[in-house]
Amino acid sequence: MLSASRYSSSGASACSIWRRETPSRIGISAWRCTSCRMVKTSDGGTRILPKIGAMRPDYAGGSLVNLVASIATARGARARHAPLADFAIDERVRNIVLLIIDGLGDNYLARRGAGSELARRRRRSLTSVFPSTTASAITTSYTGCTPLEHGLVGWFTYFGAAGCVSAALPFRSRGDMALLTTRGVEAEQIYDTPALFPSLAVRSIVVTYRDIVDSHYNRVHCRGAERLAYRNADEFIAQTEQAVKSGDERKFVYAYWPHYDAISHRHGCESREAAGEFAQIDAAFGRLIARLAGTETLVIATADHGFIDVAPEESLELPAALAPLLRFPLCGERRIAYCHVHSPDEFAKRAADWLGSRAEVM
């Protein structure tokens, strides 16, 4: 969903296992303080991996990376990728606010968002990145690079500098969850893709949740930007408003809302808890728009990826016959597992025999 409002690795052999799931699509909503044009576009996209119905991200002009490229160009930077097609941004606008609602995909908005502020202002859908997961997509939004370029290709990643499989965003080793600094590794050694903010010709401000505002990940990826923390929806609105109104210079404000994603992981995206969280961020979006009226601000709201619920009986557990072939614990995500193995051909054969039509082995 995209709404706009105007006012790696060690060198070990690896196989990948892709679960059968619906491709992730996000949408975009737009608001402008003077008017709002509604534009409908076709989804497009190219399907790959026929067993699982996966969709290739449209990096040529229809994905999250292209939205970031459009914003970067409008704020005076040289983008690494093509701009978002059919979504012009007036470079003369004083402020641009990018509101990322983690996990709030376009399918959810279509199913559950009737009458919402976000649905009313929906402009178009986008593809996410591959893999369509927080670690990869949020890093794309911070850098303007695809996951292949920035290297964070899943929640769990093998970092050669640390010598272990690690949770990429928390900067902790898998298993004991100790900070990687206890292994003598600094965040700059892991997160080595330049952040977007220093390249912009405007003042940059990041508004994010207090529990992560000073994380190792954010300190590196928010270089070149001021960081403001919030505890709840009221503070989120207040801090974003303050960021926009703090000075007359041109600005880029990056506002991040992680809670819908966290609740959907915990309770499921079709749960009452997720519906309540959607109602809260939708109301906050509407209140923010009202507070920014007359400030020459373009507000762009989007997800980084979407969600589907998977029943417990559809989850796959690695069989004992495959475990001895692994060099490290599984990397990536439950739906896209990266396997660092001793014998790639043997592992791929055993995995394909076990999985059958339930997943792709590459």
Coordinates of C-alpha atoms in Angstrom, one line a residue:
M1 CA 0.0 0.0 0.0
L2 CA 1.3 3.4 -0.8
S3 CA -0.5 6.5 0.3
A4 CA 0.8 10.0 -0.5
S5 CA -0.5 13.1 0.9
R6 CA 0.8 16.4 0.0
Y7 CA 0.3 19.6 2.2
S8 CA 27.7 -11.5 3.1
S9 CA 28.9 -14.1 3.4
S10 CA 31.6 -16.7 4.2
G11 CA 32.0 -18.2 0.7
A12 CA 30.5 -21.5 1.9
S13 CA 28.3 -23.4 -0.6
A14 CA 24.7 -22.4 -0.1
C15 CA 21.3 -23.7 -1.2
S16 CA 18.1 -21.8 -0.8
I17 CA 14.7 -23.2 0.1
W18 CA 11.6 -21.1 -0.9
R19 CA 8.3 -21.8 0.9
R20 CA 5.0 -21.8 -1.0
E21 CA 3.4 -18.4 -0.1
T22 CA 1.6 -15.5 -1.6
P23 CA 3.9 -12.9 -3.2
S24 CA 4.3 -9.7 -1.1
R25 CA 2.8 -6.5 -2.5
I26 CA 2.6 -3.2 -0.8
G27 CA 0.6 -0.1 -1.7
I28 CA 1.0 3.6 -1.6
S29 CA -1.2 6.4 -0.4
A30 CA -0.5 10.1 -1.0
W31 CA -1.7 13.3 0.6
R32 CA -1.0 16.8 -0.4
C33 CA -2.0 19.8 1.7
T34 CA -3.8 21.4 -1.2
S35 CA -5.3 18.5 -3.1
C36 CA -5.2 14.7 -3.5
R37 CA -5.4 13.0 -6.9
M38 CA -6.4 9.3 -6.8
V39 CA -4.6 7.2 -9.4
K40 CA -5.3 3.5 -10.1
T41 CA -2.6 1.4 -11.8
S42 CA -2.3 -2.2 -12.7
D43 CA -0.3 -4.5 -10.5
G44 CA 1.9 -5.9 -13.3
G45 CA 4.8 -8.0 -12.1
T46 CA 6.5 -11.1 -13.4
R47 CA 5.9 -14.4 -11.7
I48 CA 8.8 -16.7 -11.1
L49 CA 9.3 -20.1 -9.4
P50 CA 6.0 -21.6 -10.5
K51 CA 5.8 -24.1 -7.7
I52 CA 5.3 -21.3 -5.2
G53 CA 3.8 -18.6 -7.3
A54 CA 6.5 -16.1 -6.4
M55 CA 6.6 -12.6 -7.9
R56 CA 9.8 -10.9 -9.1
P57 CA 10.2 -7.4 -7.6
D58 CA 9.7 -4.7 -10.3
Y59 CA 13.0 -2.9 -9.8
A60 CA 12.6 -1.2 -13.2
G61 CA 10.1 1.2 -11.8
G62 CA 7.5 -0.4 -9.6
S63 CA 9.1 -1.3 -6.3
L64 CA 10.0 0.1 -2.9
V65 CA 13.6 0.7 -4.2
N66 CA 12.2 2.9 -6.9
L67 CA 10.1 4.9 -4.4
V68 CA 13.2 5.6 -2.4
A69 CA 15.0 6.6 -5.7
S70 CA 12.2 9.1 -6.4
I71 CA 12.5 10.6 -3.0
A72 CA 16.3 10.8 -3.1
T73 CA 16.2 12.6 -6.5
A74 CA 13.6 15.0 -5.2
R75 CA 15.9 15.8 -2.2
G76 CA 19.0 16.5 -4.3
A77 CA 20.7 13.1 -4.4
R78 CA 21.8 10.9 -7.3
A79 CA 19.7 7.8 -7.1
R80 CA 21.1 4.4 -7.8
H81 CA 17.9 3.1 -9.4
A82 CA 15.1 4.3 -11.7
P83 CA 12.4 6.4 -10.1
L84 CA 9.0 5.1 -9.3
A85 CA 6.9 5.1 -12.5
D86 CA 3.7 7.2 -12.6
F87 CA 4.5 8.9 -9.3
A88 CA 5.9 12.3 -9.8
I89 CA 7.3 14.2 -6.8
D90 CA 7.5 18.0 -7.0
E91 CA 11.1 18.8 -6.1
R92 CA 10.0 22.3 -5.0
V93 CA 8.0 21.0 -2.1
R94 CA 9.5 22.2 1.2
N95 CA 9.1 19.0 3.2
I96 CA 8.8 15.3 2.3
V97 CA 7.7 12.8 5.0
L98 CA 8.1 9.1 4.3
L99 CA 6.0 7.1 6.7
I100 CA 6.8 3.4 6.6
I101 CA 4.2 1.1 8.3
D102 CA 6.1 -2.2 8.7
G103 CA 4.2 -5.1 7.4
L104 CA 1.0 -3.4 6.3
G105 CA 0.6 -4.8 2.8
D106 CA -1.8 -3.9 0.1
N107 CA -3.8 -7.1 0.4
Y108 CA -4.6 -6.3 4.1
L109 CA -5.7 -2.8 3.1
A110 CA -8.0 -4.2 0.4
R111 CA -9.5 -6.8 2.8
R112 CA -9.7 -4.8 6.1
G113 CA -9.2 -1.2 5.2
A114 CA -12.7 -0.1 3.9
G115 CA -13.4 3.4 5.0
S116 CA -9.9 4.0 6.4
E117 CA -7.9 7.1 5.8
L118 CA -5.1 5.1 4.2
A119 CA -7.5 3.3 1.8
R120 CA -9.2 6.5 0.9
R121 CA -5.9 8.1 -0.1
R122 CA -4.5 5.0 -1.7
R123 CA -2.6 5.8 -4.9
R124 CA -1.2 2.5 -6.2
S125 CA 0.5 -0.8 -5.3
L126 CA 4.2 -1.6 -5.4
T127 CA 6.2 -4.7 -5.2
S128 CA 8.5 -5.0 -2.2
V129 CA 12.0 -6.3 -2.4
F130 CA 13.4 -9.8 -2.4
P131 CA 13.2 -11.2 0.2
S132 CA 10.1 -9.3 1.2
T133 CA 11.0 -9.1 4.9
T134 CA 11.8 -6.3 7.4
A135 CA 15.5 -6.8 7.6
S136 CA 15.9 -6.5 3.8
A137 CA 13.2 -4.0 3.0
I138 CA 13.9 -1.5 5.8
T139 CA 17.6 -1.6 4.8
T140 CA 16.5 -0.8 1.3
S141 CA 14.6 2.2 2.6
Y142 CA 17.6 3.5 4.5
T143 CA 20.1 3.0 1.7
G144 CA 18.3 3.1 -1.6
C145 CA 19.9 -0.3 -2.5
T146 CA 18.4 -3.7 -3.3
P147 CA 19.0 -6.5 -0.8
L148 CA 21.5 -8.0 -3.3
E149 CA 23.4 -4.7 -3.1
H150 CA 23.3 -4.0 0.6
G151 CA 23.7 -7.6 1.7
L152 CA 21.0 -8.0 4.4
V153 CA 19.0 -10.8 2.8
G154 CA 17.1 -12.1 5.7
W155 CA 16.6 -11.8 9.5
F156 CA 19.3 -14.4 10.1
T157 CA 22.5 -13.9 8.2
Y158 CA 26.0 -15.5 8.4
F159 CA 28.5 -12.7 9.0
G160 CA 32.0 -13.8 8.3
A161 CA 33.5 -11.0 10.5
A162 CA 31.6 -12.3 13.5
G163 CA 32.0 -16.0 12.6
C164 CA 28.4 -16.8 13.4
V165 CA 24.8 -16.7 12.2
S166 CA 23.3 -13.5 13.5
A167 CA 20.1 -11.7 13.8
A168 CA 20.9 -8.8 11.4
L169 CA 18.8 -5.9 12.8
P170 CA 19.3 -6.6 16.6
F171 CA 23.1 -7.1 15.9
R172 CA 23.1 -10.3 18.0
S173 CA 24.3 -13.8 17.5
R174 CA 21.7 -16.5 16.9
G175 CA 21.4 -18.8 19.8
D176 CA 22.7 -16.9 22.8
M177 CA 21.6 -13.6 21.3
A178 CA 24.7 -11.9 22.6
L179 CA 25.7 -8.5 21.0
L180 CA 28.2 -9.0 18.3
T181 CA 30.4 -6.4 20.0
T182 CA 31.2 -9.2 22.5
R183 CA 33.0 -11.0 19.6
G184 CA 35.0 -7.9 18.8
V185 CA 32.9 -6.8 15.9
E186 CA 31.7 -3.3 15.3
A187 CA 28.5 -2.4 13.5
E188 CA 30.4 -0.6 10.8
Q189 CA 32.1 -3.9 9.8
I190 CA 28.7 -5.5 9.2
Y191 CA 26.6 -2.6 7.9
D192 CA 28.9 -1.3 5.2
T193 CA 26.5 0.1 2.7
P194 CA 26.4 3.9 2.8
A195 CA 23.2 5.4 4.3
L196 CA 21.0 7.5 2.1
F197 CA 20.8 10.6 4.3
P198 CA 24.4 12.1 3.8
S199 CA 23.7 12.2 0.1
L200 CA 20.7 14.4 0.4
A201 CA 20.9 18.1 -0.1
V202 CA 18.4 18.8 2.7
R203 CA 18.1 18.4 6.5
S204 CA 17.1 14.8 7.4
I205 CA 15.3 13.6 10.5
V206 CA 14.4 10.1 11.5
V207 CA 11.4 9.5 13.8
T208 CA 11.4 6.0 15.2
Y209 CA 10.4 3.9 18.2
R210 CA 12.4 4.6 21.4
D211 CA 13.5 0.9 21.9
I212 CA 15.4 1.0 18.6
V213 CA 16.3 4.6 18.1
D214 CA 19.9 4.1 19.4
S215 CA 20.4 0.5 18.2
H216 CA 23.6 -0.4 16.5
Y217 CA 21.7 -0.8 13.3
N218 CA 20.0 2.6 13.5
R219 CA 23.1 4.4 14.5
V220 CA 24.8 3.3 11.3
H221 CA 21.9 3.5 8.9
C222 CA 20.7 6.9 10.2
R223 CA 24.1 8.6 9.8
G224 CA 23.5 12.1 8.4
A225 CA 20.1 12.4 10.0
E226 CA 18.9 13.6 13.4
R227 CA 17.0 10.9 15.4
L228 CA 13.8 11.5 17.4
A229 CA 12.2 8.8 19.6
Y230 CA 8.6 8.2 20.5
R231 CA 6.8 5.9 22.9
N232 CA 3.2 5.8 21.6
A233 CA 1.0 7.1 18.8
D234 CA 0.6 10.6 20.4
E235 CA 4.3 11.0 20.6
F236 CA 4.8 9.7 17.1
I237 CA 2.5 12.4 15.7
A238 CA 4.0 15.1 17.9
Q239 CA 7.6 14.2 17.0
T240 CA 6.9 13.9 13.3
E241 CA 5.1 17.3 13.4
Q242 CA 8.0 18.8 15.3
A243 CA 10.4 17.4 12.7
V244 CA 8.5 19.1 9.9
K245 CA 8.0 22.4 11.7
S246 CA 11.5 22.8 13.2
G247 CA 12.9 25.4 10.9
D248 CA 12.2 26.8 7.5
E249 CA 14.8 24.8 5.6
R250 CA 13.8 22.0 3.2
K251 CA 13.7 18.7 4.9
F252 CA 13.3 14.9 4.5
V253 CA 11.6 13.2 7.5
Y254 CA 11.7 9.4 7.7
A255 CA 9.0 8.1 10.1
Y256 CA 8.9 4.4 11.0
W257 CA 6.1 2.5 12.7
P258 CA 7.1 -1.1 13.6
H259 CA 4.2 -2.2 15.7
Y260 CA 1.8 -3.6 13.1
D261 CA 4.6 -6.0 12.0
A262 CA 5.4 -7.0 15.6
I263 CA 1.7 -7.7 16.5
S264 CA 1.1 -9.6 13.2
H265 CA 4.1 -11.8 14.0
R266 CA 2.8 -12.5 17.5
H267 CA -0.9 -12.8 16.9
G268 CA -1.4 -13.2 13.1
C269 CA -2.3 -10.5 10.6
E270 CA -6.0 -11.5 10.6
S271 CA -6.2 -11.2 14.4
R272 CA -8.2 -8.7 16.5
E273 CA -4.9 -7.4 17.8
A274 CA -3.7 -6.6 14.2
A275 CA -7.0 -5.0 13.4
G276 CA -6.7 -2.8 16.5
E277 CA -3.2 -1.8 15.6
F278 CA -4.3 -1.0 12.0
A279 CA -7.0 1.3 13.4
Q280 CA -4.5 3.0 15.6
I281 CA -1.9 3.8 12.9
D282 CA -4.7 4.8 10.4
A283 CA -6.1 7.3 12.9
A284 CA -2.6 8.6 13.6
F285 CA -2.1 9.0 9.9
G286 CA -5.2 11.1 9.6
R287 CA -4.3 13.2 12.7
L288 CA -0.8 13.8 11.3
I289 CA -2.2 15.0 8.0
A290 CA -4.4 17.5 9.8
R291 CA -1.5 18.8 12.0
L292 CA 0.6 19.4 8.9
A293 CA -1.9 21.3 6.9
G294 CA -0.4 24.4 5.4
T295 CA 3.2 23.4 5.9
E296 CA 4.1 22.7 2.2
T297 CA 4.6 19.0 3.1
L298 CA 4.2 15.9 1.0
V299 CA 3.5 12.8 3.1
I300 CA 4.0 9.4 1.5
A301 CA 2.9 6.4 3.5
T302 CA 3.9 2.9 2.4
A303 CA 4.6 -0.6 3.8
D304 CA 7.9 -2.3 3.4
H305 CA 6.3 -5.7 2.8
G306 CA 3.0 -7.5 3.3
F307 CA 1.9 -10.4 5.5
I308 CA 0.0 -13.7 5.3
D309 CA -0.9 -16.1 8.1
V310 CA 0.5 -19.7 7.9
A311 CA -1.2 -22.4 9.9
P312 CA 1.1 -24.4 12.3
E313 CA 0.5 -27.6 10.4
E314 CA 1.9 -26.0 7.2
S315 CA 5.2 -25.2 8.9
L316 CA 8.2 -27.4 7.9
E317 CA 10.8 -28.6 10.3
L318 CA 14.3 -29.6 9.0
P319 CA 14.5 -33.4 9.1
A320 CA 17.4 -35.1 10.9
A321 CA 18.7 -36.5 7.6
L322 CA 19.6 -33.0 6.4
A323 CA 21.1 -31.6 9.6
P324 CA 24.5 -33.2 9.3
L325 CA 25.0 -31.5 5.9
L326 CA 24.6 -28.0 7.3
R327 CA 27.7 -26.0 8.1
F328 CA 25.8 -23.5 10.2
P329 CA 22.2 -23.1 11.5
L330 CA 19.7 -22.1 8.8
C331 CA 19.9 -18.5 7.7
G332 CA 17.2 -16.2 6.2
E333 CA 13.6 -16.6 7.1
R334 CA 11.2 -19.5 7.7
R335 CA 9.8 -19.0 4.2
I336 CA 13.1 -18.4 2.5
A337 CA 15.9 -20.4 4.1
Y338 CA 19.5 -20.2 3.1
C339 CA 21.5 -23.3 3.8
H340 CA 25.3 -23.2 4.1
V341 CA 26.2 -26.8 3.4
H342 CA 29.1 -29.2 3.1
S343 CA 27.8 -31.1 0.0
P344 CA 25.6 -28.9 -2.1
D345 CA 24.5 -31.5 -4.6
E346 CA 23.7 -34.1 -2.0
F347 CA 21.9 -31.6 0.2
A348 CA 19.8 -30.3 -2.8
K349 CA 18.8 -33.8 -3.7
R350 CA 17.8 -34.8 -0.2
A351 CA 16.0 -31.5 0.3
A352 CA 14.1 -31.8 -3.0
D353 CA 13.1 -35.4 -2.2
W354 CA 11.8 -34.3 1.2
L355 CA 10.0 -31.2 0.1
G356 CA 8.4 -32.4 -3.1
S357 CA 6.0 -29.7 -4.4
R358 CA 5.9 -27.8 -1.1
A359 CA 8.9 -25.6 -1.8
E360 CA 11.6 -24.8 -4.4
V361 CA 15.2 -25.8 -3.8
M362 CA 17.8 -23.8 -5.6

